JSON list of C-alpha atoms in Angstrom, two decimals:
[
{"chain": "P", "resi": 174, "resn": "UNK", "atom": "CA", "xyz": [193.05, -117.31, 162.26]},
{"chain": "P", "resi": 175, "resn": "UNK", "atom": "CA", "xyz": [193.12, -114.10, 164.90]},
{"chain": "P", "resi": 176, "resn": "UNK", "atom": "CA", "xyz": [191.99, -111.84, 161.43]},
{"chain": "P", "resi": 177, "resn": "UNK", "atom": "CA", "xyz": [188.82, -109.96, 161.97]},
{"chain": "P", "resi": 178, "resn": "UNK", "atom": "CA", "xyz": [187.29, -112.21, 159.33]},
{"chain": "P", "resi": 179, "resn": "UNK", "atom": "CA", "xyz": [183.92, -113.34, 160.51]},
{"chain": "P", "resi": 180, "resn": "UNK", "atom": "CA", "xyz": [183.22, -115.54, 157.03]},
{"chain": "P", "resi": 181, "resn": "UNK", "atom": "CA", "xyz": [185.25, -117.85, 155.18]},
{"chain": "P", "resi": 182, "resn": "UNK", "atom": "CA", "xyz": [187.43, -116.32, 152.35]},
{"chain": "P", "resi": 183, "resn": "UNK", "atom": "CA", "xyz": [187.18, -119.03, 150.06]},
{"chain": "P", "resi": 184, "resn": "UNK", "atom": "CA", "xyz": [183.41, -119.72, 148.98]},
{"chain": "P", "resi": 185, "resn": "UNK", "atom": "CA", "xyz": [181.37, -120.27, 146.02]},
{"chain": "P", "resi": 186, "resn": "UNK", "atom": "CA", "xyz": [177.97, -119.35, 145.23]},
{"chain": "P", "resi": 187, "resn": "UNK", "atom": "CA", "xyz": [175.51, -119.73, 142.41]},
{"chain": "P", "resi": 188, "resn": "UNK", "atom": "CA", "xyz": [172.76, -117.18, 141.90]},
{"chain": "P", "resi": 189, "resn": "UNK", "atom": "CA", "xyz": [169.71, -117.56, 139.32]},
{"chain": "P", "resi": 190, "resn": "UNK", "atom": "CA", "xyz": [167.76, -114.64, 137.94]},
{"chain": "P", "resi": 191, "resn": "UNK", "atom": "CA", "xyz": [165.08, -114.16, 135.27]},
{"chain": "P", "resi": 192, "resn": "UNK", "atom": "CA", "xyz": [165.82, -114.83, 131.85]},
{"chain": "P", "resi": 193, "resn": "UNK", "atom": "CA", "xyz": [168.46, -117.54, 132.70]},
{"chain": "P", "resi": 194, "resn": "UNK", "atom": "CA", "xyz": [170.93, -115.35, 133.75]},
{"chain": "P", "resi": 195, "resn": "UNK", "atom": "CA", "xyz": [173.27, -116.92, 136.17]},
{"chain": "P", "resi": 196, "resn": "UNK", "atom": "CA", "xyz": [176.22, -115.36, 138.19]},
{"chain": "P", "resi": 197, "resn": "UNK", "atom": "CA", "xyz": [178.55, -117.68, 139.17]},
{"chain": "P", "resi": 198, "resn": "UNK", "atom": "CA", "xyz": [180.84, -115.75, 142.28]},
{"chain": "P", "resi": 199, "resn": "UNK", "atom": "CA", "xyz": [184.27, -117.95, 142.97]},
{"chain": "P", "resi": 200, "resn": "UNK", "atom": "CA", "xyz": [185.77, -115.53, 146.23]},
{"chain": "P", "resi": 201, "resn": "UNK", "atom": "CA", "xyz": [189.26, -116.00, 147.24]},
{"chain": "P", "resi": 202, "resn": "UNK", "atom": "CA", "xyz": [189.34, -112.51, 148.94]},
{"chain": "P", "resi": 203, "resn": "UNK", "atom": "CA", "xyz": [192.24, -113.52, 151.85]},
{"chain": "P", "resi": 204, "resn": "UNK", "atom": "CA", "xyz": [194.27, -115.55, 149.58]},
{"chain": "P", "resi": 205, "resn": "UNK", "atom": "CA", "xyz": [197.42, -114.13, 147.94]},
{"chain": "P", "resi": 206, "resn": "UNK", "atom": "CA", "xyz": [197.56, -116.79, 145.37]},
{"chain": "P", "resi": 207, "resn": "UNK", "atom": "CA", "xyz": [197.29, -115.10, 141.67]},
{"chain": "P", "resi": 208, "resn": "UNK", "atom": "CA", "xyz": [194.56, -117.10, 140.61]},
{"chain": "P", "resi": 209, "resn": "UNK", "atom": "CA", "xyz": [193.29, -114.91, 137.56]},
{"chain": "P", "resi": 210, "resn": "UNK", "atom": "CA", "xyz": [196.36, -113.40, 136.75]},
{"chain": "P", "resi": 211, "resn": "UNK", "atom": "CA", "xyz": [196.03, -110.67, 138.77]},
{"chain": "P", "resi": 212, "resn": "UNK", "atom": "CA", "xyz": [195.59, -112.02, 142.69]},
{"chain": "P", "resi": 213, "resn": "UNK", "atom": "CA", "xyz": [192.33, -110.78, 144.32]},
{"chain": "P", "resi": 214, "resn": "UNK", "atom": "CA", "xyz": [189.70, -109.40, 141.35]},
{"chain": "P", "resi": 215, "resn": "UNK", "atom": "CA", "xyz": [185.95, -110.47, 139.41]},
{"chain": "P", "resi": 216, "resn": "UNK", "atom": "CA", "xyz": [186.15, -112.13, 135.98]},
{"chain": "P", "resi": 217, "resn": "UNK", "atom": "CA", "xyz": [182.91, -111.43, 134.31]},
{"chain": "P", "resi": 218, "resn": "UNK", "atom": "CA", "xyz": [182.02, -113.59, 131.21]},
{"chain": "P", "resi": 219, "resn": "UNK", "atom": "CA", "xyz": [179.75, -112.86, 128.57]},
{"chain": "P", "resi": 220, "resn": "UNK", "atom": "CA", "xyz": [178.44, -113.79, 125.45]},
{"chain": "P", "resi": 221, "resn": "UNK", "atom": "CA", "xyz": [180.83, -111.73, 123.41]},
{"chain": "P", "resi": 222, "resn": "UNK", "atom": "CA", "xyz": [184.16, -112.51, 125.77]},
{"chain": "P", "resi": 223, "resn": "UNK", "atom": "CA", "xyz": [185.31, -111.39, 129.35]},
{"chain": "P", "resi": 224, "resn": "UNK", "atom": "CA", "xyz": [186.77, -108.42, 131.66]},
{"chain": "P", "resi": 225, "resn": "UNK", "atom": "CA", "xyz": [188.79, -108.71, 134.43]},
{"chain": "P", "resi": 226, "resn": "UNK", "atom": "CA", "xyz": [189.00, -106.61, 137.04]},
{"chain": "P", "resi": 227, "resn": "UNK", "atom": "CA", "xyz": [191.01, -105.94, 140.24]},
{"chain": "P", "resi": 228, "resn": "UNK", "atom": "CA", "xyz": [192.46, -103.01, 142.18]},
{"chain": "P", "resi": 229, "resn": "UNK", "atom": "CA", "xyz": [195.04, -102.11, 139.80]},
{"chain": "P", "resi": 230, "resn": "UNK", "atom": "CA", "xyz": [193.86, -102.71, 135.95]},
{"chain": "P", "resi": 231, "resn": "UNK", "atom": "CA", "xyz": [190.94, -104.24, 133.93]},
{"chain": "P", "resi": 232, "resn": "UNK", "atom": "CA", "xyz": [191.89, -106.16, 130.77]},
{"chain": "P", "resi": 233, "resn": "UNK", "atom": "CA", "xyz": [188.16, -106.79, 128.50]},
{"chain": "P", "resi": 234, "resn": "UNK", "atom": "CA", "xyz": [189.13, -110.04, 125.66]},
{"chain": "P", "resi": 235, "resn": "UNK", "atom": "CA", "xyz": [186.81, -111.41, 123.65]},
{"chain": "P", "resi": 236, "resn": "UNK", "atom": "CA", "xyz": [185.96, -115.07, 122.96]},
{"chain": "P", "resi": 237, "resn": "UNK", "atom": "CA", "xyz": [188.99, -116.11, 121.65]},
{"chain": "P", "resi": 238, "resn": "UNK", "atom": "CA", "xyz": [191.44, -114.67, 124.62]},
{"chain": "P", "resi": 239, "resn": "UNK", "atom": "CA", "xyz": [192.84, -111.75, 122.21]},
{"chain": "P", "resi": 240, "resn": "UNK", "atom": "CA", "xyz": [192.92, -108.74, 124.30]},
{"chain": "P", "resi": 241, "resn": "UNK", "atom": "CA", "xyz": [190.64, -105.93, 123.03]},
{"chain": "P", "resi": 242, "resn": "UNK", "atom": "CA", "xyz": [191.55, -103.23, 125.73]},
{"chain": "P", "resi": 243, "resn": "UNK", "atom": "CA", "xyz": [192.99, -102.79, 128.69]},
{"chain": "P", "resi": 244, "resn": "UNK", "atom": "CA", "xyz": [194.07, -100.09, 131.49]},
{"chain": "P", "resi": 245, "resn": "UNK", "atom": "CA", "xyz": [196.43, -100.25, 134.37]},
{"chain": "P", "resi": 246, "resn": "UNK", "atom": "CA", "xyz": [195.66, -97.91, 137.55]},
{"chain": "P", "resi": 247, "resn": "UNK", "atom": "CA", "xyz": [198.79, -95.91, 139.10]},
{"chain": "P", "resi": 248, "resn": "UNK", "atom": "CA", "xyz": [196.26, -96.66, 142.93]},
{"chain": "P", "resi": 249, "resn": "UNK", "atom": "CA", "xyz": [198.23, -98.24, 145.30]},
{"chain": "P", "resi": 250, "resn": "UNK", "atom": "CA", "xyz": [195.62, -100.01, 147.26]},
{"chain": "P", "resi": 251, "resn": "UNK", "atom": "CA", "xyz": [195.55, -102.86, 149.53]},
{"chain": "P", "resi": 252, "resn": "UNK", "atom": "CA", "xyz": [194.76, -105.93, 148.04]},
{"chain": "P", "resi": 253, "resn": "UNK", "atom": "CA", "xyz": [193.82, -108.53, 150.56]},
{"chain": "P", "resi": 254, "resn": "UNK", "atom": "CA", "xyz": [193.79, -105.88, 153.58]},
{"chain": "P", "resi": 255, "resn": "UNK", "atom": "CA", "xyz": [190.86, -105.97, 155.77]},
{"chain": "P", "resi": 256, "resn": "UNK", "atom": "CA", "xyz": [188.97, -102.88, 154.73]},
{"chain": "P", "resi": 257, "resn": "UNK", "atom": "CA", "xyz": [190.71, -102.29, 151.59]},
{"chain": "P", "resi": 258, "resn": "UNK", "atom": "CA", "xyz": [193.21, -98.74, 152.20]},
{"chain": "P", "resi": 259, "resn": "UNK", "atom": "CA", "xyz": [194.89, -97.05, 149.79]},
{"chain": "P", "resi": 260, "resn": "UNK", "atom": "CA", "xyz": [194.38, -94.16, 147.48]},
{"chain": "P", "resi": 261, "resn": "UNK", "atom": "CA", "xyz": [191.31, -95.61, 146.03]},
{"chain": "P", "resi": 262, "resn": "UNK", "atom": "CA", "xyz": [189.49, -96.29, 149.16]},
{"chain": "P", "resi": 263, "resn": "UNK", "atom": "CA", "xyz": [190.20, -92.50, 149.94]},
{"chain": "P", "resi": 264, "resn": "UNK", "atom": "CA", "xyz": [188.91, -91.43, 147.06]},
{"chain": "P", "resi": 265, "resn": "UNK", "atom": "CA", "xyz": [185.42, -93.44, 147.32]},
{"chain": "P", "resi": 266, "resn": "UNK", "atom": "CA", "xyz": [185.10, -92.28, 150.73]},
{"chain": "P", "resi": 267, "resn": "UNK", "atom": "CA", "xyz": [185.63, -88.66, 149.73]},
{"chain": "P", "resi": 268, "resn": "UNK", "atom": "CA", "xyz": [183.26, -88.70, 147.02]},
{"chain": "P", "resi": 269, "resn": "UNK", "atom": "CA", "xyz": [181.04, -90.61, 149.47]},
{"chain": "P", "resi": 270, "resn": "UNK", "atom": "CA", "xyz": [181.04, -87.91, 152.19]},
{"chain": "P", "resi": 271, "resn": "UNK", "atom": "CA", "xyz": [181.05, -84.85, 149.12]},
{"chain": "P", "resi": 272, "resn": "UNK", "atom": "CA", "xyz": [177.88, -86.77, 148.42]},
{"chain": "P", "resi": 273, "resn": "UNK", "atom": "CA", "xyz": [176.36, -86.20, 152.04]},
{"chain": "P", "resi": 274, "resn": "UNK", "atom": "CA", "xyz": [177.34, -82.76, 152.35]},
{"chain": "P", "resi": 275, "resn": "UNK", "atom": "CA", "xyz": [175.97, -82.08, 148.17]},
{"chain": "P", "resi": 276, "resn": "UNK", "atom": "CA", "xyz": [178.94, -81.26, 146.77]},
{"chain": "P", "resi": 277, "resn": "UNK", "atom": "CA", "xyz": [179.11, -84.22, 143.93]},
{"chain": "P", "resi": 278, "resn": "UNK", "atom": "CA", "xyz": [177.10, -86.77, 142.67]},
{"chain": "P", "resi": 279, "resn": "UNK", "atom": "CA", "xyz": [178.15, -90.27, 143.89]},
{"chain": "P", "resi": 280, "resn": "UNK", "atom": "CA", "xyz": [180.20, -92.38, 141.68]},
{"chain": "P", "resi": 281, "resn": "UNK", "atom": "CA", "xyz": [178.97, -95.65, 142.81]},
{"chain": "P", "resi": 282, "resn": "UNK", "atom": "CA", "xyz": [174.99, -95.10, 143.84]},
{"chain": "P", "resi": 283, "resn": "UNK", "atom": "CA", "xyz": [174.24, -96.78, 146.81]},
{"chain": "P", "resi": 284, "resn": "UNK", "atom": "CA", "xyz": [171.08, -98.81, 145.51]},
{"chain": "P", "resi": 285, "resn": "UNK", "atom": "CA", "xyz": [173.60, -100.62, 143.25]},
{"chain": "P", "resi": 286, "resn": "UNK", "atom": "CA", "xyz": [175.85, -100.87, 145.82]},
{"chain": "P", "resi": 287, "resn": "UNK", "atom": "CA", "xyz": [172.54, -102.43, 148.08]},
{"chain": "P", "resi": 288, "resn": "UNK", "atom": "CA", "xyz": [171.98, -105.26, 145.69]},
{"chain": "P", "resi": 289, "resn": "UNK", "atom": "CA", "xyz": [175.84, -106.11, 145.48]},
{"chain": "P", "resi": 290, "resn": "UNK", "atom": "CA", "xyz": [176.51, -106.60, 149.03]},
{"chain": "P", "resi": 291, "resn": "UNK", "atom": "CA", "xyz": [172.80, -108.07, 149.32]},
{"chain": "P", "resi": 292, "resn": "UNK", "atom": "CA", "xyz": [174.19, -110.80, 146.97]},
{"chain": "P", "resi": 293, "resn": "UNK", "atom": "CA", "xyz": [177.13, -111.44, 150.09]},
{"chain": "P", "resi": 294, "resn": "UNK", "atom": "CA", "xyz": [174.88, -111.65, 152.56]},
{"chain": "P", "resi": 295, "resn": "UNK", "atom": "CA", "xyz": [172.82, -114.37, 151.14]},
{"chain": "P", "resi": 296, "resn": "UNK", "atom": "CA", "xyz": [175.76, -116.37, 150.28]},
{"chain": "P", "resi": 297, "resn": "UNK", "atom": "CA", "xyz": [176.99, -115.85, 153.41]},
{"chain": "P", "resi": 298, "resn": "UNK", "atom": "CA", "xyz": [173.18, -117.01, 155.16]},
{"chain": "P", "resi": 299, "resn": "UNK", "atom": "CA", "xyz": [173.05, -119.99, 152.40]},
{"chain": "P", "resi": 300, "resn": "UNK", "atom": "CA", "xyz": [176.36, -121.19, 153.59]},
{"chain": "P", "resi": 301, "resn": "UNK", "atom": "CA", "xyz": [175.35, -120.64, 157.59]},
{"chain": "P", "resi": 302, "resn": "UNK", "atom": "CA", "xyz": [172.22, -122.57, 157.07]},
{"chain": "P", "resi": 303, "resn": "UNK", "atom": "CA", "xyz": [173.20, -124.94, 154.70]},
{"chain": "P", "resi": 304, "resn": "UNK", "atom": "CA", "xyz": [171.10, -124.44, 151.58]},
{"chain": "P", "resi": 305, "resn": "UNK", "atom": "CA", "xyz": [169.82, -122.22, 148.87]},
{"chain": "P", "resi": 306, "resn": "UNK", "atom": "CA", "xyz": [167.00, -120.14, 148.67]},
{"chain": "P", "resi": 307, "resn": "UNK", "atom": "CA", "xyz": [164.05, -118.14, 146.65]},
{"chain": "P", "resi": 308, "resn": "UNK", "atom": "CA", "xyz": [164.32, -114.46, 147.21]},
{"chain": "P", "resi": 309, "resn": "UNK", "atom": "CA", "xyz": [161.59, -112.22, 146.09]},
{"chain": "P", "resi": 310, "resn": "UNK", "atom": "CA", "xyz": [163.14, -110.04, 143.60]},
{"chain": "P", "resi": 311, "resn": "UNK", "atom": "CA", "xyz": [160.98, -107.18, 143.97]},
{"chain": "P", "resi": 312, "resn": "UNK", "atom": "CA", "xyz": [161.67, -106.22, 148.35]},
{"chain": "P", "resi": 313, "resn": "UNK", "atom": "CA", "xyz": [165.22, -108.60, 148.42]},
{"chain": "P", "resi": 314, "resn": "UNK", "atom": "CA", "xyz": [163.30, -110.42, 151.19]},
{"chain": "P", "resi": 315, "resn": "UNK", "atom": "CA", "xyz": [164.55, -114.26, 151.16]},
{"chain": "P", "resi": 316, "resn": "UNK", "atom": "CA", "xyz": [161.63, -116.96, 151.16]},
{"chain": "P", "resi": 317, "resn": "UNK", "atom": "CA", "xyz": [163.15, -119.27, 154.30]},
{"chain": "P", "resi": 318, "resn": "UNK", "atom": "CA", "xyz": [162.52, -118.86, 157.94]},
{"chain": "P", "resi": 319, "resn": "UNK", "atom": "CA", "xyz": [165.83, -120.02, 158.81]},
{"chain": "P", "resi": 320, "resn": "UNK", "atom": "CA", "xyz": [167.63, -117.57, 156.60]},
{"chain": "P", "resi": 321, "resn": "UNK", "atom": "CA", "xyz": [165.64, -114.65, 157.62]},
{"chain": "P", "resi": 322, "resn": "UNK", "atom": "CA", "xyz": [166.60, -115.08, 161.43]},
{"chain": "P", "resi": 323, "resn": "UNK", "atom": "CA", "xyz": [169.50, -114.14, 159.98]},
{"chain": "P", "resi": 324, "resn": "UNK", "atom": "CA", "xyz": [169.12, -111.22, 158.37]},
{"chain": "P", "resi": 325, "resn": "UNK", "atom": "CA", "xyz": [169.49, -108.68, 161.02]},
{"chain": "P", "resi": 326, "resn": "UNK", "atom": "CA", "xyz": [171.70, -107.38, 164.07]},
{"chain": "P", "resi": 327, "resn": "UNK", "atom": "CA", "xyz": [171.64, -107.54, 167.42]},
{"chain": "P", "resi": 328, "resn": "UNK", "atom": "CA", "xyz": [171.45, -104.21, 168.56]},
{"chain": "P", "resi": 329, "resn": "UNK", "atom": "CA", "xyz": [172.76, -102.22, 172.50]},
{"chain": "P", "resi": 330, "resn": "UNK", "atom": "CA", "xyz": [169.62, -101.21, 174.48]},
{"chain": "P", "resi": 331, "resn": "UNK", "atom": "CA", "xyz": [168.54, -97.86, 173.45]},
{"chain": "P", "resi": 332, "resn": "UNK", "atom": "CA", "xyz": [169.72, -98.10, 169.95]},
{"chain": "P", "resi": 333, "resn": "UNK", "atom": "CA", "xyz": [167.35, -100.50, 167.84]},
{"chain": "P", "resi": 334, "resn": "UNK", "atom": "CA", "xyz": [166.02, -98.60, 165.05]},
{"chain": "P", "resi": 335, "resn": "UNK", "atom": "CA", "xyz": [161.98, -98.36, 164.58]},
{"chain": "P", "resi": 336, "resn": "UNK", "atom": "CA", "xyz": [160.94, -98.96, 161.54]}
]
């Protein structure tokens, strides 16, 4: 498909952290079909019950299914659109670029956001090379020599950065 994709948009991934904590990631981020009641969104499930999430609402049961609160957004953003758009990717870019120039605090903090989309890349690398791996939990750095020629970009003559 002629999409601008480079991964698949179907995958799953398993990831283990201390304390037997496991996050279990089902994507389906292309696909229309309203898998979760609510197309393209994250169920998360806890001890106590489950939220789910998407562009337009989160609805939080507990263990039985009853629901214990919920909120629908007015947004309308894109929901399978490559790049998101809509009036709440304007919004997180604004606050994003108030951020830079000091004018507000940022509503998502951008370590979080480095350990979220850290978790995508090493699904992504697991998938490419064909197995799991150990990452140190302390740096993020992955514990496989195959995955690690990975992790990187090739970069235009003049503009590698020097760390």
């Amino acid at each position: 498909m002629e999409d601008g994709w480079e991964m698949y948009d179907t995958m799953e991934a398993t990831f283990n952290f201390p304390e037997e904590k496991v996050i279990q990631w089902d994507g389906k981020s292309r696909n229309g079909y309203d898998t979760y009641g609510g197309g393209r969104g994250t169920i998360i499930y806890g001890s106590n019950g489950a939220v789910f999430i998407d562009r337009e609402k989160y609805v939080l049961t507990d263990r039985s299914g009853n629901v214990v609160r919920e909120r629908n957004s007015a947004s309308n953003e894109a929901g399978t659109a490559l790049g998101g758009g809509g009036d709440m990717s304007t919004t997180h870019m604004m606050n994003f670029f108030d951020a830079v120039r000091g004018k507000q605090k940022l509503n998502a903090p951008i370590d979080d956001a480095n350990v979220s989309m850290a978790m995508v890349h090493y699904a992504n690398i697991a998938y490419r090379i064909g197995k799991g791996f150990e990452i140190d939990e302390n740096t993020g750095r992955m514990y496989n020599r195959d995955a690690m020629k990975l992790w990187g970009r090739e970069y235009a003559n003049g503009w590698k950065p020097e760390v």
